[in-house]
PDB file of C-alpha atoms in Angstrom:
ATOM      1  CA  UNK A 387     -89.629 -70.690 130.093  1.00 86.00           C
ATOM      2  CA  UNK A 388     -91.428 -73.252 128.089  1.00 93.00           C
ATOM      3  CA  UNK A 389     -88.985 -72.347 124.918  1.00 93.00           C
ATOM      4  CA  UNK A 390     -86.023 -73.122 126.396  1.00 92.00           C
ATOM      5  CA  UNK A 391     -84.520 -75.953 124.869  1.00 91.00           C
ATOM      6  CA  UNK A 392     -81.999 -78.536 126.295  1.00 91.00           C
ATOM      7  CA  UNK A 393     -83.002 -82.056 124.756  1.00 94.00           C
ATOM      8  CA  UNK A 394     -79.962 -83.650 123.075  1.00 96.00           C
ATOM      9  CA  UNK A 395     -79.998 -84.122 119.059  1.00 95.00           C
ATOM     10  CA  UNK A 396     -81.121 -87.612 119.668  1.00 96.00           C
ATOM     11  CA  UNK A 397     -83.587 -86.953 122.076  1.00 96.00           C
ATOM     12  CA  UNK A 398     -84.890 -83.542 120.024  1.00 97.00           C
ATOM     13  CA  UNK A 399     -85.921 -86.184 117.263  1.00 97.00           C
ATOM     14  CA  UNK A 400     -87.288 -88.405 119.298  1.00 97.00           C
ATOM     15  CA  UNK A 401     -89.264 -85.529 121.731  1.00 96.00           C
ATOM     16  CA  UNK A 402     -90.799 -83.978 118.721  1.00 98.00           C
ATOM     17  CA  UNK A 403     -90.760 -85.844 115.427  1.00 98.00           C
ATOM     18  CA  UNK A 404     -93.233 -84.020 113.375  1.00 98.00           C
ATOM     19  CA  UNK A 405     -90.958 -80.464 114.067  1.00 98.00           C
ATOM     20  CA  UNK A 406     -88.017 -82.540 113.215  1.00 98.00           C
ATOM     21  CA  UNK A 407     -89.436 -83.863 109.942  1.00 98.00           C
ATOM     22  CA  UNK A 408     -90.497 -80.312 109.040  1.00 98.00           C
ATOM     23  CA  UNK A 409     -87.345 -78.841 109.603  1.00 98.00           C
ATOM     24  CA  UNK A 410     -85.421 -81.343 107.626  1.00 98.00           C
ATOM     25  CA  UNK A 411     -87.877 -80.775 104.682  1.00 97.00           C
ATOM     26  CA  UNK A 412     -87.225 -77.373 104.432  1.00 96.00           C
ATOM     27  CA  UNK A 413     -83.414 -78.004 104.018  1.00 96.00           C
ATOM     28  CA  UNK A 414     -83.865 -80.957 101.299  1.00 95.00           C
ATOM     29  CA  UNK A 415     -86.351 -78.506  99.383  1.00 91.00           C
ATOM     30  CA  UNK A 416     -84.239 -76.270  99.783  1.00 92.00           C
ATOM     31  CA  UNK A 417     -81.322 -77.924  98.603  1.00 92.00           C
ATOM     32  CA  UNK A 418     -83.385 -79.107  95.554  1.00 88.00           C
ATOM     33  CA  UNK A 419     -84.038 -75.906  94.894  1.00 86.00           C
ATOM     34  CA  UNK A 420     -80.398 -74.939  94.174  1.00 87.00           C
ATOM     35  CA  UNK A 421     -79.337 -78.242  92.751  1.00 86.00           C
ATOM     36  CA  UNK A 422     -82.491 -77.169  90.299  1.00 82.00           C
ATOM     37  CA  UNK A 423     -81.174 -73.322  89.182  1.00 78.00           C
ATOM     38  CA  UNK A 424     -82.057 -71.236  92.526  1.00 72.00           C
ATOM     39  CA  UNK A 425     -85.352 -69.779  92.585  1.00 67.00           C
ATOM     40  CA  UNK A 426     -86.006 -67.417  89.641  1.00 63.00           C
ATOM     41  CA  UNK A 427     -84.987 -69.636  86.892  1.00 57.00           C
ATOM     42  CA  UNK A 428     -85.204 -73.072  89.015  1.00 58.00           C
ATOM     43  CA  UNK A 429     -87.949 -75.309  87.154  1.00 65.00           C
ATOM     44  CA  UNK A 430     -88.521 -77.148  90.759  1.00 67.00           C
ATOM     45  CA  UNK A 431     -89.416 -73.786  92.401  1.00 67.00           C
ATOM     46  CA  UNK A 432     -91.509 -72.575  89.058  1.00 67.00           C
ATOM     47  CA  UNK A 433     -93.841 -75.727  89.568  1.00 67.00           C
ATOM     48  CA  UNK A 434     -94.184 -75.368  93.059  1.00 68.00           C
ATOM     49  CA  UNK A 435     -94.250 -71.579  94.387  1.00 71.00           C
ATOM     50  CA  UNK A 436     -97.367 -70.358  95.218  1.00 66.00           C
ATOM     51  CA  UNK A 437     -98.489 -67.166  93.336  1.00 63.00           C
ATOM     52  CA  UNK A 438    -101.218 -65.134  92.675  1.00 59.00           C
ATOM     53  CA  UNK A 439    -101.458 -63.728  89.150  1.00 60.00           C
ATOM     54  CA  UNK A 440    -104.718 -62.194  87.010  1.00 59.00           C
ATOM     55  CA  UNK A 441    -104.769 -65.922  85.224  1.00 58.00           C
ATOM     56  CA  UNK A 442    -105.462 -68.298  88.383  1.00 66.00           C
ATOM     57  CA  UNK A 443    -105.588 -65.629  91.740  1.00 62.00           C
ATOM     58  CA  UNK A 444    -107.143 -68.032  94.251  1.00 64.00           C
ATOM     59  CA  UNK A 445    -105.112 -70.919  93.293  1.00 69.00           C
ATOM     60  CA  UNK A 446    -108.016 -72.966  91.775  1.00 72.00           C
ATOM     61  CA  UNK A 447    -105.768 -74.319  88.656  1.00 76.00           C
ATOM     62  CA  UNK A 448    -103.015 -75.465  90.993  1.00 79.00           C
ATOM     63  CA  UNK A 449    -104.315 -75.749  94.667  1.00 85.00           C
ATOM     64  CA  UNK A 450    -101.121 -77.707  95.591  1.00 86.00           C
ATOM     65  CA  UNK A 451     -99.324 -74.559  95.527  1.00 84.00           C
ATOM     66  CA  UNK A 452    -100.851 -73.693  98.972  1.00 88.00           C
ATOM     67  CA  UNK A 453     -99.017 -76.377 100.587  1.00 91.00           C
ATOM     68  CA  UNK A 454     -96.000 -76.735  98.590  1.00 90.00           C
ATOM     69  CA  UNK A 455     -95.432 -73.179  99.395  1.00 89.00           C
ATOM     70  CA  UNK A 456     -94.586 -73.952 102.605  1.00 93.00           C
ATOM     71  CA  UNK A 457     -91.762 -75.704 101.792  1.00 93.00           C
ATOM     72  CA  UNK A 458     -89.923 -73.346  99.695  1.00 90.00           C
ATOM     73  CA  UNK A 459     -87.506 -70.222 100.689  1.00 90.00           C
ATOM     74  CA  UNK A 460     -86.453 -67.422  98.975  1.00 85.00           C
ATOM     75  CA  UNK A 461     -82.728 -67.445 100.011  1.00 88.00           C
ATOM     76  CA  UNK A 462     -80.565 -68.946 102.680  1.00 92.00           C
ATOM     77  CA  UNK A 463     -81.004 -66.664 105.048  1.00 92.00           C
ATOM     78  CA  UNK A 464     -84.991 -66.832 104.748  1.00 91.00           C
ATOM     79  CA  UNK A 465     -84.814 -70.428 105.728  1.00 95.00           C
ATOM     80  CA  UNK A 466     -82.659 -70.462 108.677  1.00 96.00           C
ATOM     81  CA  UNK A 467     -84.794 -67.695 110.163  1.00 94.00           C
ATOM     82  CA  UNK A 468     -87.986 -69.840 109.790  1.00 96.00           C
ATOM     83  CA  UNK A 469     -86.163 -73.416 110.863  1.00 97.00           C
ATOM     84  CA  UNK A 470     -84.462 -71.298 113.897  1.00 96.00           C
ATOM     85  CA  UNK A 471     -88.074 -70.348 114.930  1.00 96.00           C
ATOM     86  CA  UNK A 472     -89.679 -73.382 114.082  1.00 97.00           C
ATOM     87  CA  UNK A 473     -86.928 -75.230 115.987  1.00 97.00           C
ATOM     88  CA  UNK A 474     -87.045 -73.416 118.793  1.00 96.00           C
ATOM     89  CA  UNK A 475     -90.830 -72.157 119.631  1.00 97.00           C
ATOM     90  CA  UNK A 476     -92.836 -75.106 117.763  1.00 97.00           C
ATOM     91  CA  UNK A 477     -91.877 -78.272 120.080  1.00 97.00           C
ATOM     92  CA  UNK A 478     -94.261 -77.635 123.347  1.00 96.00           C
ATOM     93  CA  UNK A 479     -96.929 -77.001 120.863  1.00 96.00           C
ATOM     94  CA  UNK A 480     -96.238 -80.488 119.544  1.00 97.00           C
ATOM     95  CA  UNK A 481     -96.165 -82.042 122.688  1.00 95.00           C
ATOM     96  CA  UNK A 482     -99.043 -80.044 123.961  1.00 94.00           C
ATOM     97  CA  UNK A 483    -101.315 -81.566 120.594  1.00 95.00           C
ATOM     98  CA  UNK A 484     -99.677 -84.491 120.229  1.00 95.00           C
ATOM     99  CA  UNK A 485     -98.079 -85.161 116.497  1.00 95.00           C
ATOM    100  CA  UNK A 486    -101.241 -85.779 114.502  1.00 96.00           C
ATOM    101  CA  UNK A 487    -103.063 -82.465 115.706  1.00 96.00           C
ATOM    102  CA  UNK A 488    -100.075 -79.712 115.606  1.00 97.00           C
ATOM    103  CA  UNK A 489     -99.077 -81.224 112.150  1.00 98.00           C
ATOM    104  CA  UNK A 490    -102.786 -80.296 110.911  1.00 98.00           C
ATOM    105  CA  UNK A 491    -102.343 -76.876 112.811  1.00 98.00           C
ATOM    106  CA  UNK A 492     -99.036 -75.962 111.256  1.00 98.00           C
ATOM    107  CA  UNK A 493    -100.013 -77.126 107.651  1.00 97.00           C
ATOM    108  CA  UNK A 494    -103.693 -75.774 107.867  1.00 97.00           C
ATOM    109  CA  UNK A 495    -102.404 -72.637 109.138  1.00 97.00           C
ATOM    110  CA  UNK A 496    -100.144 -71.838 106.220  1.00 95.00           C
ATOM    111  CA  UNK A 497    -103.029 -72.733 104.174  1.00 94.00           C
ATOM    112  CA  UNK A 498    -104.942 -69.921 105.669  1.00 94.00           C
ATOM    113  CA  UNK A 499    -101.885 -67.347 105.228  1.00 92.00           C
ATOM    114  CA  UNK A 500    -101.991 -68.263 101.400  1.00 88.00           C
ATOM    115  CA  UNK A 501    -105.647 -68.087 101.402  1.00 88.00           C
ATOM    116  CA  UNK A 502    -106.416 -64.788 103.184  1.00 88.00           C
ATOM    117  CA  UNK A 503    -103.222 -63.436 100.862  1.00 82.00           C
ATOM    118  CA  UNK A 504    -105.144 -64.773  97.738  1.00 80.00           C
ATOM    119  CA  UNK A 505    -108.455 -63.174  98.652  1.00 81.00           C
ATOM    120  CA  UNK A 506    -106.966 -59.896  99.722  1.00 82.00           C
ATOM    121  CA  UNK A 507    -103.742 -58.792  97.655  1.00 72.00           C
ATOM    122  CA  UNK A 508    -104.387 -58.178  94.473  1.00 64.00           C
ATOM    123  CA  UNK A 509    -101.814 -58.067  91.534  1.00 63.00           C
ATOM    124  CA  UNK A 510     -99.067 -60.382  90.442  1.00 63.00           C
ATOM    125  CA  UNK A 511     -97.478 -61.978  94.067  1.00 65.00           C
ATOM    126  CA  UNK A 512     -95.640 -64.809  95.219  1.00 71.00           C
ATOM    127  CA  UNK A 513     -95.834 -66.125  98.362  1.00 78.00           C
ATOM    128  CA  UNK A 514     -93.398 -68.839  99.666  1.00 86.00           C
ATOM    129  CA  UNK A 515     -92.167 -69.692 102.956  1.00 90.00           C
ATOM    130  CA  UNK A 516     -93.006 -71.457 106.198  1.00 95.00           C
ATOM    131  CA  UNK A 517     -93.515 -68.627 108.345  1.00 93.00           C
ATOM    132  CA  UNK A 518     -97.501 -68.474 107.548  1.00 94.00           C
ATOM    133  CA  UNK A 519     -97.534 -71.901 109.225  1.00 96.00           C
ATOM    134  CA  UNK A 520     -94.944 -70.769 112.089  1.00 97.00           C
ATOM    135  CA  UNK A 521     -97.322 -68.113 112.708  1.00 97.00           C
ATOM    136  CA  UNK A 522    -100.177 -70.478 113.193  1.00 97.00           C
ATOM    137  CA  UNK A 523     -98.072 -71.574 115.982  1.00 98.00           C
ATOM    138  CA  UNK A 524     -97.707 -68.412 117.415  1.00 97.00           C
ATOM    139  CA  UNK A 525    -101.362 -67.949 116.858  1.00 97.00           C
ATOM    140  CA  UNK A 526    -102.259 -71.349 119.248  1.00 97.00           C
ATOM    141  CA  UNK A 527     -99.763 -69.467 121.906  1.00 97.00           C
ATOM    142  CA  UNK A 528    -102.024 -66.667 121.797  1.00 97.00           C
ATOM    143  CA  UNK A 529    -104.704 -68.434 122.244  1.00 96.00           C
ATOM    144  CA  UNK A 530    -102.948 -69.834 125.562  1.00 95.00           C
ATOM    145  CA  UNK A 531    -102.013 -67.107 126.543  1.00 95.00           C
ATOM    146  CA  UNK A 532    -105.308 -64.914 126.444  1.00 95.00           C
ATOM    147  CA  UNK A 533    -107.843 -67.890 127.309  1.00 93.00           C
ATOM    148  CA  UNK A 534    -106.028 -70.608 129.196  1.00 92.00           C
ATOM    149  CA  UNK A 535    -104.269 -68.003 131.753  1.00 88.00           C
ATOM    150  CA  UNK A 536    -101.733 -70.084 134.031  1.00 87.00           C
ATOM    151  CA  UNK A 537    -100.970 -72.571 131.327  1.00 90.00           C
ATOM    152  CA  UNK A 538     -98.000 -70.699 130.268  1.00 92.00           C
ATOM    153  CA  UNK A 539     -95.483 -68.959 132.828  1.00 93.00           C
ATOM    154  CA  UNK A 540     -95.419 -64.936 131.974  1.00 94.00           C
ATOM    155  CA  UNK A 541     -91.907 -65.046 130.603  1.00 94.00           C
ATOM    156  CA  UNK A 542     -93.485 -67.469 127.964  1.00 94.00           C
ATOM    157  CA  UNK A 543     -96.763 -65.435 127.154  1.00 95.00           C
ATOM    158  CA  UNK A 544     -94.048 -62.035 126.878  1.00 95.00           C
ATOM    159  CA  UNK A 545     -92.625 -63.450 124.676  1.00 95.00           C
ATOM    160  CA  UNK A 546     -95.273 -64.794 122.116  1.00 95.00           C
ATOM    161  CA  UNK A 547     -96.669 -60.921 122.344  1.00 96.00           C
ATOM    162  CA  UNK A 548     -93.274 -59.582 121.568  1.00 95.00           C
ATOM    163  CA  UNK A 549     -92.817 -62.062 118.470  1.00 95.00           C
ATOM    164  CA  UNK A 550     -96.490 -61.145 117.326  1.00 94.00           C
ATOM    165  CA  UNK A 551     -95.565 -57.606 117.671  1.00 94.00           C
ATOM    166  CA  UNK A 552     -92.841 -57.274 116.421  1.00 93.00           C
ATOM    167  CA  UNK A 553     -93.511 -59.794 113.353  1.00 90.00           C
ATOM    168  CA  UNK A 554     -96.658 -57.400 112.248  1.00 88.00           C
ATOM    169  CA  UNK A 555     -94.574 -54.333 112.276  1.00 91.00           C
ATOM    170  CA  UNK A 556     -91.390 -55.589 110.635  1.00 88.00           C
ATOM    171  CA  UNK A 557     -94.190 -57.003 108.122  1.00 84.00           C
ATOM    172  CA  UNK A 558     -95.410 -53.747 108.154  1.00 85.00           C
ATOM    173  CA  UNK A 559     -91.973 -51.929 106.958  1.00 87.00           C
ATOM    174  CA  UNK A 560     -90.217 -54.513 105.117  1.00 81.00           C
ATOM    175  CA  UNK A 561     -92.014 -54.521 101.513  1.00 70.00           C
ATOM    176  CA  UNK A 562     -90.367 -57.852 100.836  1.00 72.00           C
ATOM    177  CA  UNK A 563     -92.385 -59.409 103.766  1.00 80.00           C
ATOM    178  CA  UNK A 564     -95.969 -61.059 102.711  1.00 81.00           C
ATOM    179  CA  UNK A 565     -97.695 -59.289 106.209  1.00 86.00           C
ATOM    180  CA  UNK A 566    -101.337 -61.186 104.837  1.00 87.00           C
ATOM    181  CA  UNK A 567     -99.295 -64.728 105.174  1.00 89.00           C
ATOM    182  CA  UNK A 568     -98.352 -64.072 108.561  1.00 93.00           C
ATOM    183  CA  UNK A 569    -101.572 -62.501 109.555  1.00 93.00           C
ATOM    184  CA  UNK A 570    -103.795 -65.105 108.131  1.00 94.00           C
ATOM    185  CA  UNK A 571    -101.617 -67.617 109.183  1.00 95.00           C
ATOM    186  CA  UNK A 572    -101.749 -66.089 113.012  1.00 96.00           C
ATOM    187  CA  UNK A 573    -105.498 -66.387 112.967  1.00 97.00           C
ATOM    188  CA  UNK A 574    -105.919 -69.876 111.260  1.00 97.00           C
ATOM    189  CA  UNK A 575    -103.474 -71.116 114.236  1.00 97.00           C
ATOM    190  CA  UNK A 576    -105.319 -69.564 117.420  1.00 97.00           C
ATOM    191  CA  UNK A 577    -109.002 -70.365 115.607  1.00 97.00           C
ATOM    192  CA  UNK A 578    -108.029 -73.875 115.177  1.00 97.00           C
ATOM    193  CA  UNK A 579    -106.406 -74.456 118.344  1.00 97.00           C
ATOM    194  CA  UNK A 580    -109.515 -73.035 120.158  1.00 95.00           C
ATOM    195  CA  UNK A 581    -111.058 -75.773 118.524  1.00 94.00           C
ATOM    196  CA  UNK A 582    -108.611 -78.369 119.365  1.00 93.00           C
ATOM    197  CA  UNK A 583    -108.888 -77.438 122.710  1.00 88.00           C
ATOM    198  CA  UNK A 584    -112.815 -77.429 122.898  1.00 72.00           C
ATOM    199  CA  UNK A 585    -112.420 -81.219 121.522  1.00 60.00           C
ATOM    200  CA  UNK A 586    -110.109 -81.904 123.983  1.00 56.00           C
ATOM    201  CA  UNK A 587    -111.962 -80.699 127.020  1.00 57.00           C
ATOM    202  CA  UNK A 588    -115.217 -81.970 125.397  1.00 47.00           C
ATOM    203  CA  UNK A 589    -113.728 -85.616 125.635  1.00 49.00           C
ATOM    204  CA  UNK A 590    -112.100 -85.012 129.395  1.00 47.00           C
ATOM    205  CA  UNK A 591    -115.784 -84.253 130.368  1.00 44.00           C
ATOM    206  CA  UNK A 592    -117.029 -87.266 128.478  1.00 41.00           C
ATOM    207  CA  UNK A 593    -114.401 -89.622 130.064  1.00 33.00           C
ATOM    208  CA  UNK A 594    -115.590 -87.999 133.729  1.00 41.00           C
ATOM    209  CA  UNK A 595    -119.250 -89.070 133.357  1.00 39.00           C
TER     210      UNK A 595
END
């Protein structure tokens, strides 16, 4: 199984050094976040959580907030669930892309989460978290492992539906869960790796004439 992972620490970093920068991200926002006052009253978290509200609900006033989001968790165990997953499933994708190309994945994916949660939920909402992005991820594996049959070994593709299953129904019965995020973000990630992919073969073709 392609998720399997037995690099060392040293050779984890050096493997996959875009996961391993996201990952250690997380923690320092994280950590700023507490050093700051936690995230209700935490003035780091207030300037940086994205939100939808009657006054700015698209984000136009502070666009930033679609990113930044990304980086922000509402507890302890919120983050370790995301690193744990991105640690874990997001490293072939990286190697599969190369740095440059998963990093614009993952980060344009969790732009898409925000967005289609923006443009759909209406009301006061924040939104925080990286799992938007991680589901972008998840999103490229489906991609794989509907259209690119045989890149993946089935105890890989079983287990991207499983995790896409049961992500949209625990999204479905946890109210605390923004299901939009993880949807939008799901969809932004196997769009844009289709087109990834199209680029890539379209240059493999190229290099052949």
């Amino acid at each position: 199984m392609i998720f399997l992972r037995y690099e060392s620490f040293p050779g984890y970093l050096k493997a996959y050094p875009v996961t391993s920068v996201l990952i250690a991200l997380n923690i320092l926002m994280y950590i700023a976040q507490m050093a700051s006052g936690g995230l209700n009253t935490g003035t780091l978290t207030s300037r940086f959580l994205f939100f939808q509200s009657p006054l700015d609900p698209y984000g136009l006033e502070e666009p930033w907030r679609y990113v930044t989001s990304m980086f922000v968790h509402g507890g302890l165990q919120h983050l370790l669930f995301n690193m744990f997953a991105l640690l874990v499933f997001a490293p072939p994708l990286e190697k599969l892309l190369g740095s440059v190309r998963y990093l614009i994945l993952y980060l344009l994916s969790g732009v898409a989460g925000n967005l289609i949660g923006a443009v759909i939920v209406t009301g006061t909402q924040l939104s925080l978290g990286a799992s938007g992005a991680i589901y972008g991820v998840y999103g490229a594996y489906l991609f794989i492992a509907l259209l690119r049959k045989g890149m993946m070994d089935k105890s890989s593709e079983q287990t991207v539906y499983i995790i896409l299953l049961f992500g949209v129904v625990y999204s479905v019965i946890n109210v605390g869960v923004d299901l939009w995020a993880h949807v939008g973000g799901a969809i932004g990630g196997f769009l844009l790796y289709g087109l990834m992919d199209k680029r890539e073969r379209y240059r493999k073709d190229r290099y052949r004439r």
